[in-house]
Amino acid sequence: MSEGYATENALVQEESDLYDRGLDAAIALTVVSFVLGMITLVKVVGLATSGGALTNFFVTLLAVVIGGVGVVGVFSWAGVIDITSQRVRGIALGGIVDLVVLTALVTVLDVTLATVLGLLLVAQAAIVALAGLASRFELVDTAPNMSAGLLAGGAFGALGLLVGAAVGGTLVGFDSMLWILVALAVGAGLLILTILPREDVGSTLPTALLVGLLGLVVATATIGVGWEWNPNALSGGFTGGAVIPTFVLFGSLLSNWAAAKCRAGFGAPGRQYGAFFVINLNAFMMVSVMATIVVFVTVKGIGYAFHGFTIGAPAALVVLLPLLVLAVNWARKPAGTDAWRTGARQLVRVLPLALVGSLAAVVASVSIRGSALTYPFTYTVQVNRQPKVLDTGISVTPDPTVGALLLTFSALLLFAYFGRAYGTLRGVGRDPSWVDTVKQGVALSVAAMAVLTVVFAVLSPSPFGLPLGGTVGLVVVVLGAVVAGGLSVAAVATPLRGGAGTSLGEGLHDYAQTVVIGLSGALALLTAVVFLEPTAGVNPSVGPADLVPIVALLTAVASVGVSVSAGHARRSAAELRRRVLGEEAVFGLATAAGALALLGVHVAATGANFTVVGLTVGTKGSFSWPMTMQSYVPLGAEPGGILPAIVGTVWLVVGATLFAVPLGVGAAVFLTEYAEQGAFTSLVEIATNALWSTPSVVFGLFGAAFLIPRLGGDRSLLAGMLVLGFMLLPLVLITSREAILAVPDEYRDASAALGVTKWETIRSVVLPAAMPGVITGVILGVGRIAGETAPLILVLGSTLNSSEPIAVLDGFTFTAAPPFVGNPALLAETASLPTQIWAVIAAGVSGSPSMGWATAFILLMVVLAFYAVGIVSRTFFRRKLNYE
Amino acid sequence: MSNTAADTEIDMDTDTETTTTTGESQEEVKAEWTDYDFAGQPKLSVENLNVWYGDDHALKDVSMDIPEESVTALIGPSGCGKSTYLRCLNRMNDRIKVANIDGSVELDGMEIYDTNTNLVELRKRVGMVFQAPNPFPKSIRDNISYGPRKHGDINKGFLARLLGQDDSDEEAELVERALKQAALWDEVSDRLDANALGLSGGQQQRLCIARCLATDPEVILMDEPASALDPIATAKIEDLIEDLAKDYTVVVVTHSMQQAARISDQTAVFLTGGELVEYDDTDKIFENPESQRVEDYITGKFG
């Protein structure tokens, strides 16, 4: 029976091919019907589907299964993965055979999907019953226990009660008490049938009876698609559309369990195999519920979310460039390790690279051919309470304009990537002259500080009449600029003092460190200038020429030049031959990316377009995404966007996190490190858990009744932040507390034995070690509060009135008298994504459901983006704690 | 140099069988071994030290002087109170809430159980190495300089540079000195920025010793420092302890009698019930102990 025992001759059970293959096919059948149950439950395919449509569906399903099994089979054949289990092969082949038969059946017979599902259940029941009887009459070699056990008996007894009640109620009605007798009789019958006979009968026959009954009820359309049951006691009812998939799911699970038991020959292996399937299908059900929700929202919302999405081909290339770099990195990652052996893994590694590469090629062709690339689709909006179908699409146009923000974002991605690579390389060896160079740089920067401050003060239209906020920004920026300027001067000065190398490559290699500092200095200088411009109203220029982009581009070009030559020199050095890119090369690329980012910031800040070799960097660029870049237009014929809601949600999450994390972590430190375990800590624990379980609408009511009268009397962003902060607090507290408790006491002992005080120990050892756990808590909490609706309806304000995104950063005002800082924007009403969805859906006919779906889709993306940030920072802290 | 413990009452309930190899009484035994005379000055003198964990009397009336610049081994079966005793010497037992300590411990004649004792200063002078290596999840460099940085002896970071107080050079010297003292420098000098958890168990333990040395202690307490290590790492730790005894006062708890015999100058034997049964030169303890119980323990008949 079981090939697992094949090595022990005495334990090998006799193989019975028909029995084993048949049960493999039956298990496959139960899996197929389980999946069909899931599919029909979420209504991907209607239960009433029949004829050609049903054939098409099954052919598709067959193709998917053959494709999946085929791919796995090919990999298995190629030796990439190792599938030796007879059972897995049997189930895979059985699944294909089952689906072929099913497809043929639905082609020949004209039946609905519901009937097919019913027949599937009946077939499963029949196979399970036959297998059980075959085992009972010793036709096959099995090792059943004396009974299926009390647990199974109790379960079947309870199921029997339910079924008996339903059958009895239907036959004799619920008016007389007779149905109770029927229920009791059926329950007792199943109980006895399960417990008294040997295990092979006890676990198969009750299953077959139950599943067979369910199947017959569905197949004969006793409970059909149009079936409905509205019990008097319930306000709702049960419909065939929901009941049939539930029957199928339940029946397949049950027969799956029984068939798996039969297949493994009952006894302990049988229980093990049965549990294996039931547990796996349960997990599968959970994953598919999540996947279904995500896919459902995406399918419904993505069309509207991308309406009118346009991007210029050069802009698209700018976005694809960092992706290309990341894909290259992914493709070459395992080089030099043993893991990089099989062709298939290589394929997986190279696939994203190929994908991004071909995408880039397609986009580039748009520029060359000069014609747009459009993916068209339609969507429906409500115009004057009438649905109207609009044509739109996602377009890539040949327009040679790059948006400043797009450029900045992509360049920053590149900068981060290369910067990290540089840090990794730098850790390998240290140049002692580095310290000296920095010292010189600092000394020179002091001199430069004075000069630059004067220059900028003179250039500024109102040097000493600036508002306080501006002055603070100016001082900070000037300080940064000045340090940078000093560094760059030092960088130029140092090579001049020493001798030159024999060739350019070697020279650069010798002075790479200083050149690198020079470039970084220039970069920092640019940063300062770019940030100075809007604040001080300064725009350094020579005649009509704007200096910033010129310097930025020169820096970028110089950086690439340096990186190429230095990288070449490094590669030729024997000890570093194995490196793909040298230290300076990577730094040069990072500098170039940084310079490009600054160019983008410059254009965005000044509004001055910059054109070089036919490519223009402009404020807007040829990038348009109306859904996320425009404001909501109520009842408009033109579909608007949800920018105010996105901005509102981001601010809410940021505010709530800023409020809850310090408080929560602080309280967790107090509870774990300082407080004596006792009545007080128990009280805090109970209070925390109670706070976490408090319904969100109660938080909302509290905010509306308590906070709002104290915060200007009107619904506001600040009230929303605080209420969400209250909701986030308990989770941060609970998870931080657990994370801190998980820090080993050895660290605390070691620190105490060095004479370090408790607080220093907490700050320097305990909290860093607990950081990944704390961040996990914050991630979970943010995911929860970002989608919170009920309290926001009460405290945040009306979504549909917010036509402009809330400007929190610009809203700060400084005064000479207390309270010194104010921000009217925080006290204003605004929109958020969840309330936007609610408002759009609740607006009824005048609302636009497709916009609601699109908003939900974007909310999902925003939450996932917060998750991504959290996961990245958690990984960062974990890496820091563990050796690499 | 004589120990003044002889005038204290011996708990006869747990000690009825104690006789010497020559059949003398308990008091006579004690009179014999307490009349020792070690070479060095007493660095630590302990008098009538009692520790209770709740109702459990874990350490009973222990009195002993620990001479400076030598290795003192504490041996005895599990649960005999030797670790408890060790942890009393730098007041680590204060961290156990149920522990109740009574008696006197003097470091260079200064009472450490005085209420005004500066714990930071005490633990800087009396360092400790634990049974299991417990480096922080930080770089090797940061592990070593952790103590001095927290004590304000070494300043680092942005603010220090801004104020011109940057001690990076001092830190580098300190790290090198401590690692060389702990015989770890040659193995890790090229990866001081690597995480300490990436080192092997033996290296981690030597790092912990280096971390302890970095605060410039006078006494080093070691609680079975080699019990979690393989024989080769153990041998390195033992060599290290012998080297350290030239400049430091080392007190080491060990389960291995061979180890105690190899590395220590004097040995104290604790037996069940938390009493110090015998304390003398190591050679004397292992070759000709006064107490029958100690002889039984050392020869493996008991414990």
GROMACS .gro file of C-alpha atoms in nm, chain A residues 427-428 430 435 439 674-677 745-757 760-765 768-769 879-884, chain B residues 87 90 92 95 97 119-121 123-124 126-128 130 132 134-138 141 143 146-147 150-151 169 190 193 195 197-199 211-212 215:
model
   72
  427GLY     CA    1   3.318   4.740   0.465
  428VAL     CA    2   3.574   4.511   0.303
  430ARG     CA    3   3.955   5.064   0.500
  435VAL     CA    4   4.018   6.005   0.809
  439LYS     CA    5   3.961   6.628   0.861
  674TYR     CA    6   1.063   4.875   3.556
  675ALA     CA    7   0.727   4.774   3.698
  676GLU     CA    8   0.708   4.493   3.952
  677GLN     CA    9   0.486   4.214   3.828
  745ASP     CA   10   1.825   3.818   3.003
  746GLU     CA   11   2.189   3.737   2.926
  747TYR     CA   12   2.220   4.073   2.752
  748ARG     CA   13   2.088   4.254   3.057
  749ASP     CA   14   2.318   4.057   3.289
  750ALA     CA   15   2.620   4.121   3.071
  751SER     CA   16   2.545   4.491   3.060
  752ALA     CA   17   2.485   4.514   3.434
  753ALA     CA   18   2.808   4.328   3.505
  754LEU     CA   19   2.991   4.599   3.309
  755GLY     CA   20   2.848   4.856   3.546
  756VAL     CA   21   2.606   4.999   3.292
  757THR     CA   22   2.288   5.145   3.432
  760GLU     CA   23   2.148   5.280   2.928
  761THR     CA   24   2.107   4.903   2.896
  762ILE     CA   25   1.751   4.942   2.777
  763ARG     CA   26   1.846   5.212   2.530
  764SER     CA   27   2.158   5.050   2.388
  765VAL     CA   28   2.092   4.677   2.410
  768PRO     CA   29   1.770   4.757   1.946
  769ALA     CA   30   1.731   4.384   1.999
  879ARG     CA   31   2.026   4.208   0.945
  880LYS     CA   32   2.187   4.445   1.190
  881LEU     CA   33   2.122   4.209   1.478
  882ASN     CA   34   2.227   3.887   1.309
  883TYR     CA   35   2.558   3.822   1.150
  884GLU     CA   36   2.560   3.800   0.773
  971ARG     CA   37   2.766   3.671   4.221
  974ASN     CA   38   3.006   4.222   4.249
  976MET     CA   39   2.496   4.072   4.084
  979ARG     CA   40   1.937   4.175   4.057
  981LYS     CA   41   1.451   4.008   4.377
 1003LEU     CA   42   2.739   5.001   4.175
 1004VAL     CA   43   2.875   5.138   3.848
 1005GLU     CA   44   3.217   5.189   4.005
 1007ARG     CA   45   3.124   4.658   3.868
 1008LYS     CA   46   3.387   4.846   3.673
 1010VAL     CA   47   3.495   4.375   3.964
 1011GLY     CA   48   3.411   4.243   3.619
 1012MET     CA   49   3.226   3.925   3.540
 1014PHE     CA   50   2.927   3.432   3.247
 1016ALA     CA   51   2.735   3.094   2.839
 1018ASN     CA   52   2.672   3.642   2.588
 1019PRO     CA   53   2.807   3.897   2.343
 1020PHE     CA   54   2.566   4.175   2.243
 1021PRO     CA   55   2.419   4.159   1.894
 1022LYS     CA   56   2.656   4.436   1.789
 1025ARG     CA   57   3.430   4.673   1.816
 1027ASN     CA   58   3.102   4.499   2.210
 1030TYR     CA   59   3.039   4.927   2.507
 1031GLY     CA   60   3.137   4.958   2.873
 1034LYS     CA   61   2.853   5.396   2.854
 1035HIS     CA   62   3.078   5.513   3.136
 1053ASP     CA   63   4.176   5.662   1.824
 1074ASP     CA   64   4.038   4.212   1.010
 1077ASP     CA   65   3.292   4.564   1.227
 1079ASN     CA   66   2.865   4.111   1.415
 1081LEU     CA   67   2.729   3.663   1.695
 1082GLY     CA   68   2.916   3.539   1.388
 1083LEU     CA   69   3.209   3.423   1.602
 1095ARG     CA   70   3.474   4.314   2.691
 1096CYS     CA   71   3.519   4.269   3.065
 1099THR     CA   72   3.660   4.850   3.158
   0.00000   0.00000   0.00000
